[in-house]
Structure formats: C-alpha cells, structure tokens
PDB file of C-alpha atoms in Angstrom:
ATOM      1  CA  MET A1009     103.808 108.046  81.737  1.00 53.00           C
ATOM      2  CA  GLU A1010     106.640 109.978  79.808  1.00 90.00           C
ATOM      3  CA  LEU A1011     109.987 109.419  81.320  1.00 90.00           C
ATOM      4  CA  LEU A1012     110.775 113.226  82.296  1.00 89.00           C
ATOM      5  CA  GLU A1013     107.058 113.388  83.816  1.00 93.00           C
ATOM      6  CA  LYS A1014     107.801 110.537  85.643  1.00 95.00           C
ATOM      7  CA  LEU A1015     111.044 111.802  86.988  1.00 94.00           C
ATOM      8  CA  LEU A1016     109.070 115.184  87.876  1.00 96.00           C
ATOM      9  CA  GLU A1017     106.264 113.093  89.865  1.00 97.00           C
ATOM     10  CA  ASP A1018     109.306 110.804  91.680  1.00 97.00           C
ATOM     11  CA  GLN A1019     111.287 114.275  92.273  1.00 97.00           C
ATOM     12  CA  LYS A1020     107.871 116.037  94.314  1.00 97.00           C
ATOM     13  CA  LEU A1021     107.222 112.626  96.293  1.00 97.00           C
ATOM     14  CA  ALA A1022     110.801 112.874  97.121  1.00 97.00           C
ATOM     15  CA  MET A1023     110.809 116.124  98.283  1.00 97.00           C
ATOM     16  CA  LYS A1024     107.569 115.270 100.464  1.00 97.00           C
ATOM     17  CA  ALA A1025     109.049 112.157 102.027  1.00 97.00           C
ATOM     18  CA  ARG A1026     112.196 114.332 102.207  1.00 97.00           C
ATOM     19  CA  GLU A1027     114.109 111.823 100.535  1.00 97.00           C
ATOM     20  CA  LYS A1028     117.310 113.736 100.352  1.00 97.00           C
ATOM     21  CA  LEU A1029     119.652 111.131  98.510  1.00 96.00           C
ATOM     22  CA  ARG A1030     117.242 110.238  96.001  1.00 96.00           C
ATOM     23  CA  LEU A1031     115.586 113.711  95.565  1.00 96.00           C
ATOM     24  CA  ASN A1032     119.715 114.691  94.807  1.00 96.00           C
ATOM     25  CA  VAL A1033     119.870 111.726  92.470  1.00 94.00           C
ATOM     26  CA  ILE A1034     116.623 112.743  90.421  1.00 95.00           C
ATOM     27  CA  ARG A1035     117.621 116.645  90.312  1.00 96.00           C
ATOM     28  CA  GLY A1036     120.789 115.298  88.867  1.00 94.00           C
ATOM     29  CA  LEU A1037     119.365 113.104  86.357  1.00 94.00           C
ATOM     30  CA  ARG A1038     116.907 115.933  85.260  1.00 95.00           C
ATOM     31  CA  SER A1039     119.786 118.412  84.849  1.00 95.00           C
ATOM     32  CA  GLU A1040     121.349 115.735  82.810  1.00 94.00           C
ATOM     33  CA  ILE A1041     118.556 115.929  80.548  1.00 94.00           C
ATOM     34  CA  LYS A1042     118.121 119.471  80.446  1.00 95.00           C
ATOM     35  CA  ASN A1043     121.693 120.404  79.474  1.00 95.00           C
ATOM     36  CA  ALA A1044     121.369 117.475  76.691  1.00 95.00           C
ATOM     37  CA  GLU A1045     118.439 119.206  75.510  1.00 94.00           C
ATOM     38  CA  ILE A1046     120.134 122.626  76.015  1.00 96.00           C
ATOM     39  CA  ALA A1047     123.298 121.308  73.681  1.00 96.00           C
ATOM     40  CA  ARG A1048     120.743 120.358  70.547  1.00 93.00           C
ATOM     41  CA  LYS A1049     118.609 122.869  70.853  1.00 94.00           C
ATOM     42  CA  GLN A1050     115.599 120.766  70.134  1.00 92.00           C
ATOM     43  CA  PRO A1051     113.785 118.580  72.911  1.00 90.00           C
ATOM     44  CA  LEU A1052     115.057 114.877  73.327  1.00 90.00           C
ATOM     45  CA  THR A1053     113.156 111.596  72.493  1.00 91.00           C
ATOM     46  CA  GLU A1054     112.472 109.050  74.715  1.00 92.00           C
ATOM     47  CA  GLU A1055     115.409 107.123  73.770  1.00 92.00           C
ATOM     48  CA  GLU A1056     117.619 109.762  73.893  1.00 93.00           C
ATOM     49  CA  ALA A1057     117.009 110.491  77.348  1.00 92.00           C
ATOM     50  CA  LEU A1058     117.033 106.903  78.320  1.00 93.00           C
ATOM     51  CA  SER A1059     120.515 106.648  76.788  1.00 94.00           C
ATOM     52  CA  ILE A1060     121.726 109.797  79.002  1.00 92.00           C
ATOM     53  CA  LEU A1061     119.856 108.095  82.300  1.00 92.00           C
ATOM     54  CA  GLN A1062     121.911 104.915  81.517  1.00 94.00           C
ATOM     55  CA  ARG A1063     125.435 106.922  80.889  1.00 93.00           C
ATOM     56  CA  GLU A1064     124.738 108.555  84.501  1.00 90.00           C
ATOM     57  CA  LEU A1065     123.827 105.304  86.154  1.00 89.00           C
ATOM     58  CA  LYS A1066     127.243 103.914  84.785  1.00 90.00           C
ATOM     59  CA  LYS A1067     128.919 106.809  86.362  1.00 86.00           C
ATOM     60  CA  ARG A1068     127.701 105.892  89.807  1.00 72.00           C
TER      61      ARG A1068
END
C-alpha cells in the first residue's frame, strides 16, 4: 500500500475510533505532503513523502 493511501486509511480509522490526537497528527502530515506537492507543482515520490514525514517527526 502506498504511503499516502495508508495515511488516508489511518485517518479514516482514527475518525471512526474518535482518536483526536492521532487524527490531528495524521491530518498535519497529510497537509505537509500536500503543501510540498503544491510547491513542486507535481506529485511527490514515495521517497520525497517519506523525507517529509521524517522531517516532521524531528519537529515533534
């Protein structure tokens, strides 16, 4: 399963389970990835998306 698809699936599960903290983290990660795609004006590769996730992990 692709990373972005996995994040979307995890977001749905967090919403159903009413896990607010997990949901906020996933939404933030998806937002950062989407912003990077908009800045590049093309979809990110798996490696680029993973590097964004690692960068965000260091922030928290």
